[in-house]
Short mmCIF file of C-alpha atoms in Angstrom, two decimals:
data_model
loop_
_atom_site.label_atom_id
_atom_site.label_comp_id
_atom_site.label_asym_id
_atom_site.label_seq_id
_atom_site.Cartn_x
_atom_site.Cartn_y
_atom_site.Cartn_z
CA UNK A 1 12.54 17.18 6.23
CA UNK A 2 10.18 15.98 9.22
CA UNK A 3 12.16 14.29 11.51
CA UNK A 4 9.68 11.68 12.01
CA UNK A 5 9.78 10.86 8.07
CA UNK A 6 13.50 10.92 8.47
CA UNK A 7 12.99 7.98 11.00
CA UNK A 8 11.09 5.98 8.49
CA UNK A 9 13.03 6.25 5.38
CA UNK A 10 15.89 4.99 8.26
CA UNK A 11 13.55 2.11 9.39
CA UNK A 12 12.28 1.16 5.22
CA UNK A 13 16.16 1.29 4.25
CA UNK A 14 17.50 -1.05 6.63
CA UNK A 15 14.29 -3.50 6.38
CA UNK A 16 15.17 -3.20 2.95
CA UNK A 17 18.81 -3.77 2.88
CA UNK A 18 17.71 -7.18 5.20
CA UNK A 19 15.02 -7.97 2.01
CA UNK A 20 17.36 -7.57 -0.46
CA UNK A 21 20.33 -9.70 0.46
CA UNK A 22 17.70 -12.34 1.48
CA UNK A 23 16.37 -12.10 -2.16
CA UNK A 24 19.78 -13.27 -3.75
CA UNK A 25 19.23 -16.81 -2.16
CA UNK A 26 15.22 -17.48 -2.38
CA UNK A 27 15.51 -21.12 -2.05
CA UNK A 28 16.54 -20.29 2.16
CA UNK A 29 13.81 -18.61 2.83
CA UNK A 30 11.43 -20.24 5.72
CA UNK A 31 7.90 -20.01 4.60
CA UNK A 32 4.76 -20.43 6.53
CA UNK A 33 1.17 -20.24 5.73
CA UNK A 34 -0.71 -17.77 8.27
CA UNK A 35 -4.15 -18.58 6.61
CA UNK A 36 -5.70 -19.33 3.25
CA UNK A 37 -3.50 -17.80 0.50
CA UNK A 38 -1.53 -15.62 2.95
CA UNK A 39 2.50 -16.46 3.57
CA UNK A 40 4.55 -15.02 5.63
CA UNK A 41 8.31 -15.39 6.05
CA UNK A 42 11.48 -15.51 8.33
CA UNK A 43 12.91 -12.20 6.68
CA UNK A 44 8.59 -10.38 7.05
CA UNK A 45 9.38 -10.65 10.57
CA UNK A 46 13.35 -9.78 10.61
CA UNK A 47 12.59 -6.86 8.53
CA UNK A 48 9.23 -6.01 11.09
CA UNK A 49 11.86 -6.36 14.18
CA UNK A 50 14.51 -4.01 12.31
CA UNK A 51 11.59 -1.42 11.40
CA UNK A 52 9.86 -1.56 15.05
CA UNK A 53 13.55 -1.40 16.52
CA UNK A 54 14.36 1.81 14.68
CA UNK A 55 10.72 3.54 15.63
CA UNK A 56 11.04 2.61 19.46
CA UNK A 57 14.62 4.32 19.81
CA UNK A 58 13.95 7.44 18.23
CA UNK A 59 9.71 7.35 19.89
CA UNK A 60 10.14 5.09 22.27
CA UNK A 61 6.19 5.75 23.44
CA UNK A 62 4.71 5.40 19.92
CA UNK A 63 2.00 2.91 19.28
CA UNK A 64 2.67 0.54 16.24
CA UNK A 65 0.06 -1.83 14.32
CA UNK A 66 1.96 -3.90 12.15
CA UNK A 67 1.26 -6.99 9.83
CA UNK A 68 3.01 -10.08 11.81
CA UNK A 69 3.36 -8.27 15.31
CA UNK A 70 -0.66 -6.84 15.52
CA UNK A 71 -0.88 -3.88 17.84
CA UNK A 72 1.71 -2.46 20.00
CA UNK A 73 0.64 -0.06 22.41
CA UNK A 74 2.44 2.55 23.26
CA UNK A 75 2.19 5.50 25.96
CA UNK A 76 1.64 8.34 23.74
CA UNK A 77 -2.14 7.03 21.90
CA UNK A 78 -1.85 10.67 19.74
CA UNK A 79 1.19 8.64 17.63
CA UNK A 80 0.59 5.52 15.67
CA UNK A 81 3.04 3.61 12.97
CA UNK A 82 1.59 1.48 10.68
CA UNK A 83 3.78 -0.83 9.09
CA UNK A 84 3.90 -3.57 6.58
CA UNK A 85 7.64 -4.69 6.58
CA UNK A 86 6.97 -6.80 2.67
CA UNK A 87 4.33 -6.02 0.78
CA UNK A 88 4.36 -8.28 -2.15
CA UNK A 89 5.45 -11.33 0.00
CA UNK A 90 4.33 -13.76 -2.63
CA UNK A 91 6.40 -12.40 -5.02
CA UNK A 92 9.18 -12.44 -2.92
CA UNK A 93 9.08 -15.80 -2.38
CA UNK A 94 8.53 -16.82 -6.14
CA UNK A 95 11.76 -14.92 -7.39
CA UNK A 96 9.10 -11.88 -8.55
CA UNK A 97 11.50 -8.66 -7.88
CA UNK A 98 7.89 -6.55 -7.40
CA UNK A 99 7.63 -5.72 -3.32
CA UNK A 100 7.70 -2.88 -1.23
CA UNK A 101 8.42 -2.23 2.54
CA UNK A 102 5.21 0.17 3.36
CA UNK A 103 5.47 2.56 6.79
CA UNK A 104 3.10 5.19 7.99
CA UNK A 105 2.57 7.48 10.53
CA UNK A 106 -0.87 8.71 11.72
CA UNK A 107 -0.86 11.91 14.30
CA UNK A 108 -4.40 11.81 16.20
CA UNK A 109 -6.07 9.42 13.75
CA UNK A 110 -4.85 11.60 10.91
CA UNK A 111 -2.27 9.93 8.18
CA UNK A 112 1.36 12.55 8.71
CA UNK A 113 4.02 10.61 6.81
CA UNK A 114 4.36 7.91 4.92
CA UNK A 115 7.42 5.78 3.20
CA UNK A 116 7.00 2.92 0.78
CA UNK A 117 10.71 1.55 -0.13
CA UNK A 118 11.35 -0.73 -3.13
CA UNK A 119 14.73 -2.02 -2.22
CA UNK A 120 14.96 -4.06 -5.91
CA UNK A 121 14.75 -0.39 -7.70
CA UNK A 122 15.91 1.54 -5.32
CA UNK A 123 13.03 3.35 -5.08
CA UNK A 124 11.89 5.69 -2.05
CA UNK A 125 8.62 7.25 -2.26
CA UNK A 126 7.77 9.78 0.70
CA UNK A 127 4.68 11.97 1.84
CA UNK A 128 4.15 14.04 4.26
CA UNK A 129 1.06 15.36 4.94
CA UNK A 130 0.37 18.95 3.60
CA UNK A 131 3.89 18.57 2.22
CA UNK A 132 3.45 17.25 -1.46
CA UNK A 133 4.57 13.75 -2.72
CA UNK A 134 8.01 12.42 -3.48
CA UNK A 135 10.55 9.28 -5.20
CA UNK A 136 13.63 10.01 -4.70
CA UNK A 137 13.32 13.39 -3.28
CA UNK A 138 11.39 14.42 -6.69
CA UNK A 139 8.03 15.56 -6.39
CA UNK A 140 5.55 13.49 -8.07
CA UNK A 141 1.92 13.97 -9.02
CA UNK A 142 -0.95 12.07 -10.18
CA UNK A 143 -1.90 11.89 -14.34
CA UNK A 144 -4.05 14.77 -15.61
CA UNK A 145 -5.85 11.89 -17.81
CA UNK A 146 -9.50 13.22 -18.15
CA UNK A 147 -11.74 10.37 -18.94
CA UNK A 148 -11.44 6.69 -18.21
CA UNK A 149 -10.46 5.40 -22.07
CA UNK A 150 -7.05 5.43 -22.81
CA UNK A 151 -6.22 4.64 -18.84
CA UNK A 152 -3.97 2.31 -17.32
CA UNK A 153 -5.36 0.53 -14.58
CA UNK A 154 -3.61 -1.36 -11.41
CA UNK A 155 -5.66 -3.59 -9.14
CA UNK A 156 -5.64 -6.69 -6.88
CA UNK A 157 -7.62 -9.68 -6.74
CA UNK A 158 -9.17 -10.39 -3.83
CA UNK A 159 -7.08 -13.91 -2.97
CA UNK A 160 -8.72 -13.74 0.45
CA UNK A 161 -12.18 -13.31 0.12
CA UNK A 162 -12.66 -15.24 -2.87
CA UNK A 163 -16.59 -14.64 -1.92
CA UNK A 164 -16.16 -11.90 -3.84
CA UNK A 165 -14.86 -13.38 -6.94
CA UNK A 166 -18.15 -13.21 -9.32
CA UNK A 167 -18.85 -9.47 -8.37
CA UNK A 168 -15.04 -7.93 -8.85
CA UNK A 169 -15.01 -9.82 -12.22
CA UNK A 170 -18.31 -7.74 -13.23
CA UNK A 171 -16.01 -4.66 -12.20
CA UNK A 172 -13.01 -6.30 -13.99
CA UNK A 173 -14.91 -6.94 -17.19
CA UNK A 174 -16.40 -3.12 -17.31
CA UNK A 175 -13.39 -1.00 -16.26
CA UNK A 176 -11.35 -2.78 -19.05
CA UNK A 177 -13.54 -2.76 -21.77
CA UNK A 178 -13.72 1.12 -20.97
CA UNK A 179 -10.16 1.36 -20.21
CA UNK A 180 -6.93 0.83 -22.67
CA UNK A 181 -5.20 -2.17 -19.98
CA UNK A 182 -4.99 -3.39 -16.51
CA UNK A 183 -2.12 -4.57 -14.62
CA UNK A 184 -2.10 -6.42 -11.70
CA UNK A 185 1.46 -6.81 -10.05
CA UNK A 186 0.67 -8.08 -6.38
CA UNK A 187 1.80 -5.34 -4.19
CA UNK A 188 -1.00 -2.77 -3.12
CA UNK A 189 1.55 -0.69 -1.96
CA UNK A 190 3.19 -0.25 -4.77
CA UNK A 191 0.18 0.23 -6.65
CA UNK A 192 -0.92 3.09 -5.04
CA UNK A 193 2.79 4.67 -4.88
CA UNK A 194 2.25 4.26 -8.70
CA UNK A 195 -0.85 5.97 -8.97
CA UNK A 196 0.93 9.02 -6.97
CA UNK A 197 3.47 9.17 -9.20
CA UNK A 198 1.60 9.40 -12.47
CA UNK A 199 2.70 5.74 -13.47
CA UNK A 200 -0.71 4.42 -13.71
CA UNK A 201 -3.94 6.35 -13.77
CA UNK A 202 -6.18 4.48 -11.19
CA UNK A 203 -6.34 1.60 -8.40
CA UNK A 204 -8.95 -0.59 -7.34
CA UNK A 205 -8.88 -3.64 -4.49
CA UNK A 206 -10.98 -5.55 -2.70
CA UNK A 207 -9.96 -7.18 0.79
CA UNK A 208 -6.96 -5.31 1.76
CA UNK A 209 -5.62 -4.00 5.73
CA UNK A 210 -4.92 -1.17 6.93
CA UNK A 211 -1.12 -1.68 6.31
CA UNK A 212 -1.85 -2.69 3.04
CA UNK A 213 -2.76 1.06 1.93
CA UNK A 214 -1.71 3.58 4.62
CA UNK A 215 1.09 4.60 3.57
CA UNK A 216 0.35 4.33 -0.51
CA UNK A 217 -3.44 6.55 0.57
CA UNK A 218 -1.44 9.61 1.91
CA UNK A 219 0.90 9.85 -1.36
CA UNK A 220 -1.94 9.59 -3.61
CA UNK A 221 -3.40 12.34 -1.68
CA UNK A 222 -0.72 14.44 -1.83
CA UNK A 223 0.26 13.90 -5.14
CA UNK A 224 -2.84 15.42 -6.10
CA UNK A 225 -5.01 12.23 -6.16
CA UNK A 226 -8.02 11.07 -4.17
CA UNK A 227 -8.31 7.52 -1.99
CA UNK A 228 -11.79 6.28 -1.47
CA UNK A 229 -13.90 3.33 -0.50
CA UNK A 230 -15.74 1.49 -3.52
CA UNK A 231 -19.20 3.79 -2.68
CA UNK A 232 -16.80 7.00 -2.95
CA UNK A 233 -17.33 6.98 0.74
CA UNK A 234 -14.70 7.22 3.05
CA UNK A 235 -14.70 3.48 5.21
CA UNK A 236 -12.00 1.81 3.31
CA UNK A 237 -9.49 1.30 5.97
CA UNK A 238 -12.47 -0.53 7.71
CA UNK A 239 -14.03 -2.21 5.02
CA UNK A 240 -10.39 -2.90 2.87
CA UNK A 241 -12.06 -1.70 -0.51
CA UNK A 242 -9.92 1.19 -1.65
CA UNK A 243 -10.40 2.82 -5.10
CA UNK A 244 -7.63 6.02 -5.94
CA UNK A 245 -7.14 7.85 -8.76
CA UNK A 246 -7.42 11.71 -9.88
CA UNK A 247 -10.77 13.29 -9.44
CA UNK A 248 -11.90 12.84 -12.24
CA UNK A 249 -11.48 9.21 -13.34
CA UNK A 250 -12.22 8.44 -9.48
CA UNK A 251 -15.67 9.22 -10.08
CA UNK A 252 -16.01 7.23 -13.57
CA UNK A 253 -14.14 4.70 -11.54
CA UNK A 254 -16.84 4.24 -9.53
CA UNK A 255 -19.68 4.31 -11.96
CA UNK A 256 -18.30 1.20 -13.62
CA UNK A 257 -17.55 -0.44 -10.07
CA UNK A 258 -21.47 0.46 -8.29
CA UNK A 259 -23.82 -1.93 -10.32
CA UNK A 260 -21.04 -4.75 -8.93
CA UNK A 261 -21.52 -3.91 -5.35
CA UNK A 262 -22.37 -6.30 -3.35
CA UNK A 263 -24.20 -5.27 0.61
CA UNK A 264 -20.89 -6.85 2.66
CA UNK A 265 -18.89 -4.34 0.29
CA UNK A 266 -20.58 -1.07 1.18
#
């Protein structure tokens, strides 16, 4: 195993182990808004600190971008973490046992490893680049589903840019009529650890952060999947619109999603 995956499963299990005792008594949690429909809590940022804690003793010059703490610079630019300590944080503080702890590492802009840790299921998924896809040290691959009927979709709505509201319904209504069901389960994350590991066929989201996906993009990839932006291009950890599925339903994917762009999407 890389060492530097070995750090992160460390860092995801002991943000997790801080998630999951806090998830027994819900009704302590501190909650604050940080902006329209986006919460974060006292245990986001206790399980950040544990994650950030870990990295920095093992690479102490790292750089780290993560959700509550922003950028950290570090000495060594070639090394960056990306890290989203609770993914799913409204469901965590509605009782919903659906979040993830989400940690990547890129190596000269490039995504290496990646960890996304559901501490409900006990559930580690792990990637490292080149390396194949994994839960639970099991390799995992994306569905061999050829065409977009008889798929199971996962997706997001985009709660923070409700601007886009009329033109990701227009996707909404076209990818399910062709498709057999769509969930939506409020971790991104998640979703795209799903999609890796052949759970559902596809995932589409509008509005979403780098943190949000870095760590789900490089599992889908090396479970055999592909991760693009919603013009099949390749801007979607600028622009936050990620589609990912196989090859092949990626591209009917985003035949039902093009007539629905929009120019702020592209």
């Amino acid at each position: 195993m890389h060492p530097m995956l070995n750090i992160a499963m460390r860092a995801a299990r002991g943000a997790g182990n801080v998630i999951s005792r806090a998830f027994e008594n819900v009704d302590k949690i501190e909650v604050e808004a940080k902006g329209g429909n986006d919460l974060v809590t006292n245990v986001d940022r206790q399980a950040e600190q544990i994650i950030i804690d870990t990295i920095r003793k093992s690479y102490p010059d790292h750089s780290i971008v993560s959700e509550e703490c922003g950028e950290l610079p570090g000495k060594n630019s070639d090394y960056q973490w990306i890290i989203d300590p609770l993914d799913g944080t409204a469901n965590f503080v509605k009782g919903i046992p659906h979040f993830a702890v989400s940690i990547a590492l890129k190596v000269k802009g490039k995504l290496d490893q990646a960890v996304i840790y559901d501490p409900i299921r006990g559930e580690l998924f792990t990637a490292s680049r080149g390396k194949g896809a994994q839960l639970n040290n099991v390799r995992v691959r994306v569905t061999a589903q050829k065409e977009l009927a008889g798929t199971i979709l996962a997706t997001g709505f985009p709660h923070k840019q409700k601007h886009h509201t009329e033109a990701y319904l227009g996707m909404f209504n076209d990818l399910f009529m062709n498709s057999a069901d769509i969930r939506r389960a409020g971790s991104a994350a998640l979703d795209l650890a799903y999609v890796a590991a052949g759970r559902v066929d596809a995932f589409w989201e509008l509005g979403l952060r780098p943190w949000d996906t870095a760590a789900g993009e490089l599992m889908v990839i090396e479970a055999g999947g592909l991760v693009t932006d919603v013009t099949g291009g390749h801007n979607h950890s600028k622009s936050g619109n990620i589609v990912a599925a196989n090859p092949r339903i990626l591209k009917e994917l985003l035949t039902q999603i093009r007539p629905h762009l929009t120019a702020t999407m592209k």
